[in-house]
JSON list of C-alpha atoms in Angstrom, two decimals:
[
{"chain": "T", "resi": 959, "resn": "UNK", "atom": "CA", "xyz": [14.70, -5.52, -6.02]},
{"chain": "T", "resi": 960, "resn": "UNK", "atom": "CA", "xyz": [10.95, -6.64, -6.99]},
{"chain": "T", "resi": 961, "resn": "UNK", "atom": "CA", "xyz": [9.07, -4.78, -9.88]},
{"chain": "T", "resi": 962, "resn": "UNK", "atom": "CA", "xyz": [5.37, -5.11, -10.44]},
{"chain": "T", "resi": 963, "resn": "UNK", "atom": "CA", "xyz": [4.09, -3.79, -13.74]},
{"chain": "T", "resi": 964, "resn": "UNK", "atom": "CA", "xyz": [0.12, -3.32, -13.71]},
{"chain": "T", "resi": 965, "resn": "UNK", "atom": "CA", "xyz": [-2.32, -3.15, -16.68]},
{"chain": "T", "resi": 966, "resn": "UNK", "atom": "CA", "xyz": [-4.04, -1.55, -17.65]},
{"chain": "T", "resi": 967, "resn": "UNK", "atom": "CA", "xyz": [-3.67, 1.69, -16.16]},
{"chain": "T", "resi": 968, "resn": "UNK", "atom": "CA", "xyz": [-7.32, 2.79, -16.86]},
{"chain": "T", "resi": 969, "resn": "UNK", "atom": "CA", "xyz": [-10.64, 0.17, -17.51]},
{"chain": "T", "resi": 970, "resn": "UNK", "atom": "CA", "xyz": [-13.88, 0.98, -17.99]},
{"chain": "T", "resi": 971, "resn": "UNK", "atom": "CA", "xyz": [-17.01, -1.43, -18.22]},
{"chain": "T", "resi": 972, "resn": "UNK", "atom": "CA", "xyz": [-20.52, -1.72, -18.24]},
{"chain": "T", "resi": 973, "resn": "UNK", "atom": "CA", "xyz": [-22.40, -2.17, -14.89]},
{"chain": "T", "resi": 974, "resn": "UNK", "atom": "CA", "xyz": [-23.08, -6.09, -15.00]},
{"chain": "T", "resi": 975, "resn": "UNK", "atom": "CA", "xyz": [-20.08, -6.76, -17.09]},
{"chain": "T", "resi": 976, "resn": "UNK", "atom": "CA", "xyz": [-16.34, -8.68, -15.87]},
{"chain": "T", "resi": 977, "resn": "UNK", "atom": "CA", "xyz": [-13.47, -6.65, -15.23]},
{"chain": "T", "resi": 978, "resn": "UNK", "atom": "CA", "xyz": [-9.80, -7.71, -15.16]},
{"chain": "T", "resi": 979, "resn": "UNK", "atom": "CA", "xyz": [-6.85, -6.39, -13.97]},
{"chain": "T", "resi": 980, "resn": "UNK", "atom": "CA", "xyz": [-3.09, -7.92, -14.83]},
{"chain": "T", "resi": 981, "resn": "UNK", "atom": "CA", "xyz": [0.23, -7.46, -12.92]},
{"chain": "T", "resi": 982, "resn": "UNK", "atom": "CA", "xyz": [3.54, -9.19, -13.68]},
{"chain": "T", "resi": 983, "resn": "UNK", "atom": "CA", "xyz": [6.55, -9.64, -11.08]},
{"chain": "T", "resi": 984, "resn": "UNK", "atom": "CA", "xyz": [10.24, -9.87, -11.80]},
{"chain": "T", "resi": 985, "resn": "UNK", "atom": "CA", "xyz": [11.38, -11.68, -8.34]},
{"chain": "T", "resi": 986, "resn": "UNK", "atom": "CA", "xyz": [10.62, -15.42, -8.58]},
{"chain": "T", "resi": 987, "resn": "UNK", "atom": "CA", "xyz": [10.79, -15.82, -4.84]},
{"chain": "T", "resi": 988, "resn": "UNK", "atom": "CA", "xyz": [8.02, -13.63, -4.44]},
{"chain": "T", "resi": 989, "resn": "UNK", "atom": "CA", "xyz": [5.25, -15.63, -2.42]},
{"chain": "T", "resi": 990, "resn": "UNK", "atom": "CA", "xyz": [2.87, -13.08, -1.32]},
{"chain": "T", "resi": 991, "resn": "UNK", "atom": "CA", "xyz": [0.21, -11.10, -3.87]},
{"chain": "T", "resi": 992, "resn": "UNK", "atom": "CA", "xyz": [-2.57, -8.86, -2.08]},
{"chain": "T", "resi": 993, "resn": "UNK", "atom": "CA", "xyz": [-4.78, -6.77, -4.12]},
{"chain": "T", "resi": 994, "resn": "UNK", "atom": "CA", "xyz": [-5.39, -3.37, -2.53]},
{"chain": "T", "resi": 995, "resn": "UNK", "atom": "CA", "xyz": [-8.76, -1.24, -3.28]},
{"chain": "T", "resi": 996, "resn": "UNK", "atom": "CA", "xyz": [-8.60, 2.80, -2.90]},
{"chain": "T", "resi": 997, "resn": "UNK", "atom": "CA", "xyz": [-11.90, 4.44, -3.29]},
{"chain": "T", "resi": 998, "resn": "UNK", "atom": "CA", "xyz": [-11.73, 8.51, -4.31]},
{"chain": "T", "resi": 999, "resn": "UNK", "atom": "CA", "xyz": [-10.09, 10.20, -1.03]},
{"chain": "T", "resi": 1000, "resn": "UNK", "atom": "CA", "xyz": [-9.83, 7.10, 1.01]},
{"chain": "T", "resi": 1001, "resn": "UNK", "atom": "CA", "xyz": [-6.95, 4.56, 2.25]},
{"chain": "T", "resi": 1002, "resn": "UNK", "atom": "CA", "xyz": [-6.09, 1.54, 0.38]},
{"chain": "T", "resi": 1003, "resn": "UNK", "atom": "CA", "xyz": [-8.08, -1.36, 1.86]},
{"chain": "T", "resi": 1004, "resn": "UNK", "atom": "CA", "xyz": [-7.29, -4.99, 0.97]},
{"chain": "T", "resi": 1005, "resn": "UNK", "atom": "CA", "xyz": [-9.83, -6.68, -0.84]},
{"chain": "T", "resi": 1006, "resn": "UNK", "atom": "CA", "xyz": [-7.93, -10.36, -1.88]},
{"chain": "T", "resi": 1007, "resn": "UNK", "atom": "CA", "xyz": [-4.55, -11.81, -1.42]},
{"chain": "T", "resi": 1008, "resn": "UNK", "atom": "CA", "xyz": [-2.95, -14.85, -2.25]},
{"chain": "T", "resi": 1009, "resn": "UNK", "atom": "CA", "xyz": [0.23, -16.73, -1.42]},
{"chain": "T", "resi": 1010, "resn": "UNK", "atom": "CA", "xyz": [2.22, -18.84, -3.74]},
{"chain": "T", "resi": 1011, "resn": "UNK", "atom": "CA", "xyz": [1.27, -22.09, -2.53]},
{"chain": "T", "resi": 1012, "resn": "UNK", "atom": "CA", "xyz": [-2.22, -21.59, -4.12]},
{"chain": "T", "resi": 1013, "resn": "UNK", "atom": "CA", "xyz": [-3.44, -20.88, -7.78]},
{"chain": "T", "resi": 1014, "resn": "UNK", "atom": "CA", "xyz": [-6.85, -19.27, -7.05]},
{"chain": "T", "resi": 1015, "resn": "UNK", "atom": "CA", "xyz": [-8.68, -18.04, -4.36]},
{"chain": "T", "resi": 1016, "resn": "UNK", "atom": "CA", "xyz": [-12.22, -16.39, -4.39]},
{"chain": "T", "resi": 1017, "resn": "UNK", "atom": "CA", "xyz": [-14.62, -14.36, -2.45]},
{"chain": "T", "resi": 1018, "resn": "UNK", "atom": "CA", "xyz": [-17.89, -13.60, -3.65]},
{"chain": "T", "resi": 1019, "resn": "UNK", "atom": "CA", "xyz": [-17.50, -11.79, -6.96]},
{"chain": "T", "resi": 1020, "resn": "UNK", "atom": "CA", "xyz": [-13.95, -11.26, -6.80]},
{"chain": "T", "resi": 1021, "resn": "UNK", "atom": "CA", "xyz": [-10.89, -13.61, -7.68]},
{"chain": "T", "resi": 1022, "resn": "UNK", "atom": "CA", "xyz": [-7.32, -13.80, -7.81]},
{"chain": "T", "resi": 1023, "resn": "UNK", "atom": "CA", "xyz": [-5.41, -15.91, -10.09]},
{"chain": "T", "resi": 1024, "resn": "UNK", "atom": "CA", "xyz": [-1.77, -16.88, -9.85]},
{"chain": "T", "resi": 1025, "resn": "UNK", "atom": "CA", "xyz": [0.84, -18.27, -12.53]},
{"chain": "T", "resi": 1026, "resn": "UNK", "atom": "CA", "xyz": [4.16, -18.74, -10.64]},
{"chain": "T", "resi": 1027, "resn": "UNK", "atom": "CA", "xyz": [5.92, -19.97, -13.99]},
{"chain": "T", "resi": 1028, "resn": "UNK", "atom": "CA", "xyz": [5.02, -16.88, -16.05]},
{"chain": "T", "resi": 1029, "resn": "UNK", "atom": "CA", "xyz": [5.33, -14.80, -12.91]},
{"chain": "T", "resi": 1030, "resn": "UNK", "atom": "CA", "xyz": [1.98, -12.97, -13.43]},
{"chain": "T", "resi": 1031, "resn": "UNK", "atom": "CA", "xyz": [-1.27, -12.55, -11.14]},
{"chain": "T", "resi": 1032, "resn": "UNK", "atom": "CA", "xyz": [-4.75, -11.28, -12.30]},
{"chain": "T", "resi": 1033, "resn": "UNK", "atom": "CA", "xyz": [-7.48, -9.81, -10.64]},
{"chain": "T", "resi": 1034, "resn": "UNK", "atom": "CA", "xyz": [-11.25, -10.78, -11.80]},
{"chain": "T", "resi": 1035, "resn": "UNK", "atom": "CA", "xyz": [-14.35, -8.85, -10.56]},
{"chain": "T", "resi": 1036, "resn": "UNK", "atom": "CA", "xyz": [-17.56, -10.47, -11.82]},
{"chain": "T", "resi": 1037, "resn": "UNK", "atom": "CA", "xyz": [-20.95, -8.79, -12.22]},
{"chain": "T", "resi": 1038, "resn": "UNK", "atom": "CA", "xyz": [-19.30, -5.03, -11.61]},
{"chain": "T", "resi": 1039, "resn": "UNK", "atom": "CA", "xyz": [-21.32, -2.38, -9.51]},
{"chain": "T", "resi": 1040, "resn": "UNK", "atom": "CA", "xyz": [-20.75, 1.13, -9.84]},
{"chain": "T", "resi": 1041, "resn": "UNK", "atom": "CA", "xyz": [-19.34, 0.82, -5.95]},
{"chain": "T", "resi": 1042, "resn": "UNK", "atom": "CA", "xyz": [-16.57, -1.45, -7.52]},
{"chain": "T", "resi": 1043, "resn": "UNK", "atom": "CA", "xyz": [-15.33, 1.90, -9.11]},
{"chain": "T", "resi": 1044, "resn": "UNK", "atom": "CA", "xyz": [-11.97, 2.81, -7.62]},
{"chain": "T", "resi": 1045, "resn": "UNK", "atom": "CA", "xyz": [-8.56, 2.56, -8.29]},
{"chain": "T", "resi": 1046, "resn": "UNK", "atom": "CA", "xyz": [-6.92, -1.21, -7.47]},
{"chain": "T", "resi": 1047, "resn": "UNK", "atom": "CA", "xyz": [-3.14, -1.82, -6.91]},
{"chain": "T", "resi": 1048, "resn": "UNK", "atom": "CA", "xyz": [-1.52, -5.27, -6.92]},
{"chain": "T", "resi": 1049, "resn": "UNK", "atom": "CA", "xyz": [1.68, -5.71, -4.75]},
{"chain": "T", "resi": 1050, "resn": "UNK", "atom": "CA", "xyz": [4.27, -8.54, -4.46]},
{"chain": "T", "resi": 1051, "resn": "UNK", "atom": "CA", "xyz": [6.13, -9.55, -1.35]},
{"chain": "T", "resi": 1052, "resn": "UNK", "atom": "CA", "xyz": [9.19, -11.69, -1.34]},
{"chain": "T", "resi": 1053, "resn": "UNK", "atom": "CA", "xyz": [10.49, -14.49, 0.30]},
{"chain": "T", "resi": 1054, "resn": "UNK", "atom": "CA", "xyz": [11.66, -13.49, 3.67]},
{"chain": "T", "resi": 1055, "resn": "UNK", "atom": "CA", "xyz": [10.49, -9.86, 3.14]},
{"chain": "T", "resi": 1056, "resn": "UNK", "atom": "CA", "xyz": [7.90, -8.03, 4.82]},
{"chain": "T", "resi": 1057, "resn": "UNK", "atom": "CA", "xyz": [7.92, -5.19, 2.08]},
{"chain": "T", "resi": 1058, "resn": "UNK", "atom": "CA", "xyz": [5.44, -4.93, -0.44]},
{"chain": "T", "resi": 1059, "resn": "UNK", "atom": "CA", "xyz": [6.16, -3.56, -4.07]},
{"chain": "T", "resi": 1060, "resn": "UNK", "atom": "CA", "xyz": [3.03, -2.11, -5.33]},
{"chain": "T", "resi": 1061, "resn": "UNK", "atom": "CA", "xyz": [1.85, -1.56, -9.06]},
{"chain": "T", "resi": 1062, "resn": "UNK", "atom": "CA", "xyz": [1.24, 1.77, -10.15]},
{"chain": "T", "resi": 1063, "resn": "UNK", "atom": "CA", "xyz": [-2.78, 1.22, -9.96]},
{"chain": "T", "resi": 1064, "resn": "UNK", "atom": "CA", "xyz": [-5.74, 0.79, -12.35]},
{"chain": "T", "resi": 1065, "resn": "UNK", "atom": "CA", "xyz": [-8.64, 3.35, -12.18]},
{"chain": "T", "resi": 1066, "resn": "UNK", "atom": "CA", "xyz": [-11.78, 1.41, -12.69]},
{"chain": "T", "resi": 1067, "resn": "UNK", "atom": "CA", "xyz": [-14.70, 2.98, -13.78]},
{"chain": "T", "resi": 1068, "resn": "UNK", "atom": "CA", "xyz": [-18.15, 1.12, -13.85]},
{"chain": "T", "resi": 1069, "resn": "UNK", "atom": "CA", "xyz": [-20.75, 2.62, -15.90]},
{"chain": "T", "resi": 1070, "resn": "UNK", "atom": "CA", "xyz": [-24.49, 2.28, -15.06]},
{"chain": "D", "resi": 1017, "resn": "UNK", "atom": "CA", "xyz": [-11.52, 0.45, 17.13]},
{"chain": "D", "resi": 1018, "resn": "UNK", "atom": "CA", "xyz": [-8.24, -1.01, 15.36]},
{"chain": "D", "resi": 1019, "resn": "UNK", "atom": "CA", "xyz": [-6.89, 1.42, 13.55]},
{"chain": "D", "resi": 1020, "resn": "UNK", "atom": "CA", "xyz": [-4.24, 3.34, 12.00]},
{"chain": "D", "resi": 1021, "resn": "UNK", "atom": "CA", "xyz": [-4.15, 7.20, 12.38]},
{"chain": "D", "resi": 1022, "resn": "UNK", "atom": "CA", "xyz": [-2.06, 10.16, 11.27]},
{"chain": "D", "resi": 1023, "resn": "UNK", "atom": "CA", "xyz": [-1.73, 13.66, 11.70]},
{"chain": "D", "resi": 1024, "resn": "UNK", "atom": "CA", "xyz": [-2.12, 16.02, 10.62]},
{"chain": "D", "resi": 1025, "resn": "UNK", "atom": "CA", "xyz": [-4.37, 15.09, 7.74]},
{"chain": "D", "resi": 1026, "resn": "UNK", "atom": "CA", "xyz": [-3.53, 18.36, 5.47]},
{"chain": "D", "resi": 1027, "resn": "UNK", "atom": "CA", "xyz": [-0.70, 20.33, 5.82]},
{"chain": "D", "resi": 1028, "resn": "UNK", "atom": "CA", "xyz": [0.63, 23.26, 3.78]},
{"chain": "D", "resi": 1029, "resn": "UNK", "atom": "CA", "xyz": [4.05, 24.63, 4.76]},
{"chain": "D", "resi": 1030, "resn": "UNK", "atom": "CA", "xyz": [7.39, 26.44, 2.99]},
{"chain": "D", "resi": 1031, "resn": "UNK", "atom": "CA", "xyz": [10.50, 24.98, 1.84]},
{"chain": "D", "resi": 1032, "resn": "UNK", "atom": "CA", "xyz": [12.96, 24.22, 4.72]},
{"chain": "D", "resi": 1033, "resn": "UNK", "atom": "CA", "xyz": [10.55, 24.30, 7.50]},
{"chain": "D", "resi": 1034, "resn": "UNK", "atom": "CA", "xyz": [11.15, 21.34, 9.59]},
{"chain": "D", "resi": 1035, "resn": "UNK", "atom": "CA", "xyz": [7.77, 19.01, 9.98]},
{"chain": "D", "resi": 1036, "resn": "UNK", "atom": "CA", "xyz": [6.65, 15.77, 11.46]},
{"chain": "D", "resi": 1037, "resn": "UNK", "atom": "CA", "xyz": [3.92, 13.56, 10.46]},
{"chain": "D", "resi": 1038, "resn": "UNK", "atom": "CA", "xyz": [2.96, 11.12, 13.25]},
{"chain": "D", "resi": 1039, "resn": "UNK", "atom": "CA", "xyz": [1.67, 7.59, 12.83]},
{"chain": "D", "resi": 1040, "resn": "UNK", "atom": "CA", "xyz": [0.15, 5.41, 15.50]},
{"chain": "D", "resi": 1041, "resn": "UNK", "atom": "CA", "xyz": [-1.54, 2.01, 15.71]},
{"chain": "D", "resi": 1042, "resn": "UNK", "atom": "CA", "xyz": [-3.31, 0.31, 18.25]},
{"chain": "D", "resi": 1043, "resn": "UNK", "atom": "CA", "xyz": [-3.43, -3.08, 16.82]},
{"chain": "D", "resi": 1044, "resn": "UNK", "atom": "CA", "xyz": [0.18, -4.08, 18.37]},
{"chain": "D", "resi": 1045, "resn": "UNK", "atom": "CA", "xyz": [1.85, -4.24, 15.08]},
{"chain": "D", "resi": 1046, "resn": "UNK", "atom": "CA", "xyz": [5.72, -5.00, 14.84]},
{"chain": "D", "resi": 1047, "resn": "UNK", "atom": "CA", "xyz": [5.87, -3.58, 11.11]},
{"chain": "D", "resi": 1048, "resn": "UNK", "atom": "CA", "xyz": [5.25, -0.09, 10.37]},
{"chain": "D", "resi": 1049, "resn": "UNK", "atom": "CA", "xyz": [5.91, 1.64, 6.85]},
{"chain": "D", "resi": 1050, "resn": "UNK", "atom": "CA", "xyz": [5.39, 4.88, 5.27]},
{"chain": "D", "resi": 1051, "resn": "UNK", "atom": "CA", "xyz": [4.66, 5.50, 1.74]},
{"chain": "D", "resi": 1052, "resn": "UNK", "atom": "CA", "xyz": [4.23, 7.96, -0.60]},
{"chain": "D", "resi": 1053, "resn": "UNK", "atom": "CA", "xyz": [1.61, 8.21, -3.64]},
{"chain": "D", "resi": 1054, "resn": "UNK", "atom": "CA", "xyz": [1.86, 10.50, -6.34]},
{"chain": "D", "resi": 1055, "resn": "UNK", "atom": "CA", "xyz": [-0.27, 10.57, -9.70]},
{"chain": "D", "resi": 1056, "resn": "UNK", "atom": "CA", "xyz": [0.91, 7.65, -12.27]},
{"chain": "D", "resi": 1057, "resn": "UNK", "atom": "CA", "xyz": [3.67, 6.31, -9.85]},
{"chain": "D", "resi": 1058, "resn": "UNK", "atom": "CA", "xyz": [1.43, 4.21, -7.21]},
{"chain": "D", "resi": 1059, "resn": "UNK", "atom": "CA", "xyz": [2.46, 3.54, -3.72]},
{"chain": "D", "resi": 1060, "resn": "UNK", "atom": "CA", "xyz": [6.42, 4.04, -3.15]},
{"chain": "D", "resi": 1061, "resn": "UNK", "atom": "CA", "xyz": [8.02, 2.82, 0.11]},
{"chain": "D", "resi": 1062, "resn": "UNK", "atom": "CA", "xyz": [9.76, 5.28, 1.97]},
{"chain": "D", "resi": 1063, "resn": "UNK", "atom": "CA", "xyz": [11.19, 4.10, 5.53]},
{"chain": "D", "resi": 1064, "resn": "UNK", "atom": "CA", "xyz": [10.01, 0.95, 7.00]},
{"chain": "D", "resi": 1065, "resn": "UNK", "atom": "CA", "xyz": [10.73, -0.70, 10.50]},
{"chain": "D", "resi": 1066, "resn": "UNK", "atom": "CA", "xyz": [10.32, -4.14, 11.60]},
{"chain": "D", "resi": 1067, "resn": "UNK", "atom": "CA", "xyz": [10.33, -3.31, 15.31]},
{"chain": "D", "resi": 1068, "resn": "UNK", "atom": "CA", "xyz": [11.20, -0.98, 17.96]},
{"chain": "D", "resi": 1069, "resn": "UNK", "atom": "CA", "xyz": [14.54, 0.67, 16.99]},
{"chain": "D", "resi": 1070, "resn": "UNK", "atom": "CA", "xyz": [14.82, -1.20, 13.82]},
{"chain": "D", "resi": 1071, "resn": "UNK", "atom": "CA", "xyz": [14.06, 1.04, 10.72]},
{"chain": "D", "resi": 1072, "resn": "UNK", "atom": "CA", "xyz": [15.38, 0.41, 7.00]},
{"chain": "D", "resi": 1073, "resn": "UNK", "atom": "CA", "xyz": [15.12, 2.35, 3.91]},
{"chain": "D", "resi": 1074, "resn": "UNK", "atom": "CA", "xyz": [12.62, 1.77, 1.42]},
{"chain": "D", "resi": 1075, "resn": "UNK", "atom": "CA", "xyz": [12.70, 2.90, -2.71]},
{"chain": "D", "resi": 1076, "resn": "UNK", "atom": "CA", "xyz": [12.42, 6.57, -2.05]},
{"chain": "D", "resi": 1077, "resn": "UNK", "atom": "CA", "xyz": [14.61, 7.53, 1.45]},
{"chain": "D", "resi": 1078, "resn": "UNK", "atom": "CA", "xyz": [16.01, 10.81, 0.61]},
{"chain": "D", "resi": 1079, "resn": "UNK", "atom": "CA", "xyz": [14.99, 13.82, 2.42]},
{"chain": "D", "resi": 1080, "resn": "UNK", "atom": "CA", "xyz": [13.10, 12.08, 5.00]},
{"chain": "D", "resi": 1081, "resn": "UNK", "atom": "CA", "xyz": [13.90, 10.47, 8.64]},
{"chain": "D", "resi": 1082, "resn": "UNK", "atom": "CA", "xyz": [11.96, 8.17, 10.76]},
{"chain": "D", "resi": 1083, "resn": "UNK", "atom": "CA", "xyz": [12.36, 6.93, 14.30]},
{"chain": "D", "resi": 1084, "resn": "UNK", "atom": "CA", "xyz": [10.61, 4.24, 16.39]},
{"chain": "D", "resi": 1085, "resn": "UNK", "atom": "CA", "xyz": [11.35, 4.84, 19.79]},
{"chain": "D", "resi": 1086, "resn": "UNK", "atom": "CA", "xyz": [7.65, 2.85, 20.82]},
{"chain": "D", "resi": 1087, "resn": "UNK", "atom": "CA", "xyz": [5.99, -0.15, 19.06]},
{"chain": "D", "resi": 1088, "resn": "UNK", "atom": "CA", "xyz": [2.54, 1.87, 18.54]},
{"chain": "D", "resi": 1089, "resn": "UNK", "atom": "CA", "xyz": [4.30, 4.96, 16.75]},
{"chain": "D", "resi": 1090, "resn": "UNK", "atom": "CA", "xyz": [6.30, 5.50, 13.60]},
{"chain": "D", "resi": 1091, "resn": "UNK", "atom": "CA", "xyz": [6.75, 9.65, 12.79]},
{"chain": "D", "resi": 1092, "resn": "UNK", "atom": "CA", "xyz": [8.10, 10.75, 9.64]},
{"chain": "D", "resi": 1093, "resn": "UNK", "atom": "CA", "xyz": [10.28, 13.78, 9.53]},
{"chain": "D", "resi": 1094, "resn": "UNK", "atom": "CA", "xyz": [10.92, 16.08, 6.93]},
{"chain": "D", "resi": 1095, "resn": "UNK", "atom": "CA", "xyz": [13.94, 18.39, 8.07]},
{"chain": "D", "resi": 1096, "resn": "UNK", "atom": "CA", "xyz": [13.90, 20.28, 5.25]},
{"chain": "D", "resi": 1097, "resn": "UNK", "atom": "CA", "xyz": [10.88, 20.10, 2.82]},
{"chain": "D", "resi": 1098, "resn": "UNK", "atom": "CA", "xyz": [11.31, 20.98, -0.71]},
{"chain": "D", "resi": 1099, "resn": "UNK", "atom": "CA", "xyz": [8.57, 21.66, -3.32]},
{"chain": "D", "resi": 1100, "resn": "UNK", "atom": "CA", "xyz": [9.28, 17.81, -4.76]},
{"chain": "D", "resi": 1101, "resn": "UNK", "atom": "CA", "xyz": [7.83, 16.40, -1.22]},
{"chain": "D", "resi": 1102, "resn": "UNK", "atom": "CA", "xyz": [4.46, 17.79, -1.87]},
{"chain": "D", "resi": 1103, "resn": "UNK", "atom": "CA", "xyz": [2.55, 14.44, -1.95]},
{"chain": "D", "resi": 1104, "resn": "UNK", "atom": "CA", "xyz": [-0.11, 11.75, -0.27]},
{"chain": "D", "resi": 1105, "resn": "UNK", "atom": "CA", "xyz": [1.72, 10.32, 2.40]},
{"chain": "D", "resi": 1106, "resn": "UNK", "atom": "CA", "xyz": [0.43, 6.99, 4.17]},
{"chain": "D", "resi": 1107, "resn": "UNK", "atom": "CA", "xyz": [1.62, 5.05, 6.98]},
{"chain": "D", "resi": 1108, "resn": "UNK", "atom": "CA", "xyz": [0.59, 1.51, 7.40]},
{"chain": "D", "resi": 1109, "resn": "UNK", "atom": "CA", "xyz": [1.32, -1.46, 9.85]},
{"chain": "D", "resi": 1110, "resn": "UNK", "atom": "CA", "xyz": [1.20, -5.32, 9.82]},
{"chain": "D", "resi": 1111, "resn": "UNK", "atom": "CA", "xyz": [2.10, -8.12, 11.88]},
{"chain": "D", "resi": 1112, "resn": "UNK", "atom": "CA", "xyz": [5.29, -9.67, 11.76]},
{"chain": "D", "resi": 1113, "resn": "UNK", "atom": "CA", "xyz": [5.49, -12.96, 13.15]},
{"chain": "D", "resi": 1114, "resn": "UNK", "atom": "CA", "xyz": [9.09, -13.60, 12.18]},
{"chain": "D", "resi": 1115, "resn": "UNK", "atom": "CA", "xyz": [7.91, -16.28, 9.89]},
{"chain": "D", "resi": 1116, "resn": "UNK", "atom": "CA", "xyz": [9.33, -14.53, 7.06]},
{"chain": "D", "resi": 1117, "resn": "UNK", "atom": "CA", "xyz": [5.85, -14.22, 5.58]},
{"chain": "D", "resi": 1118, "resn": "UNK", "atom": "CA", "xyz": [3.82, -10.68, 4.65]},
{"chain": "D", "resi": 1119, "resn": "UNK", "atom": "CA", "xyz": [0.65, -10.14, 5.91]},
{"chain": "D", "resi": 1120, "resn": "UNK", "atom": "CA", "xyz": [-1.92, -7.51, 5.38]},
{"chain": "D", "resi": 1121, "resn": "UNK", "atom": "CA", "xyz": [-0.85, -3.90, 5.82]},
{"chain": "D", "resi": 1122, "resn": "UNK", "atom": "CA", "xyz": [-3.30, -1.71, 7.18]},
{"chain": "D", "resi": 1123, "resn": "UNK", "atom": "CA", "xyz": [-3.32, 1.97, 5.98]},
{"chain": "D", "resi": 1124, "resn": "UNK", "atom": "CA", "xyz": [-4.01, 4.98, 7.68]},
{"chain": "D", "resi": 1125, "resn": "UNK", "atom": "CA", "xyz": [-6.51, 7.74, 6.77]},
{"chain": "D", "resi": 1126, "resn": "UNK", "atom": "CA", "xyz": [-3.29, 9.61, 4.50]},
{"chain": "D", "resi": 1127, "resn": "UNK", "atom": "CA", "xyz": [-1.67, 12.63, 4.95]},
{"chain": "D", "resi": 1128, "resn": "UNK", "atom": "CA", "xyz": [-1.91, 15.49, 2.03]},
{"chain": "D", "resi": 1129, "resn": "UNK", "atom": "CA", "xyz": [1.43, 17.48, 2.22]},
{"chain": "D", "resi": 1130, "resn": "UNK", "atom": "CA", "xyz": [2.01, 20.63, -0.01]},
{"chain": "D", "resi": 1131, "resn": "UNK", "atom": "CA", "xyz": [5.19, 22.15, 0.17]},
{"chain": "D", "resi": 1132, "resn": "UNK", "atom": "CA", "xyz": [5.33, 25.85, -1.27]}
]
């Protein structure tokens, strides 16, 4: 089955700096890659997703890039703010599948 | 309001006492799933359902049962809970349009279970 590795497990940045979280996946047939944000004590919520026919997608301060050849995708957050502090999960879904395999998460801390 | 609800939100029980965690969604989603979240392990899928009366095992199904008798409900059953099932549980749902493409999963608020 699919295996998703996520790095780093913790990340601290100064407010205003950029943050990058990287994930690799094992199944070359995977075609859907969402990112979820989970604030302390809350449920995971989708912040951005990308499909395999697209290399990059942007939504205001967040962007996701996908490299199908290398089987990795990354989340980029620019101009970080304290409210970006949370745990971020990447996930991957294979062709013909509705199941998501999640990475282990990255705890992002934005220091004011 | 479109939402996924779970009950109870918190539960402390003892080993061996059967319990059920309910999950309900009002978005007419076909796909529903249960995850457990443990520190350092991320979200791991327990069971999922593609539609009424269609369920299948995820990555960590041992010790759990599910049923899908109605489209909106997907209860998680622990027939004989053990301490290693102490965890944070999330139900999620999404559309299933028969296209073989996954869509956004909407999560419930979570159920924190402690088994003594």
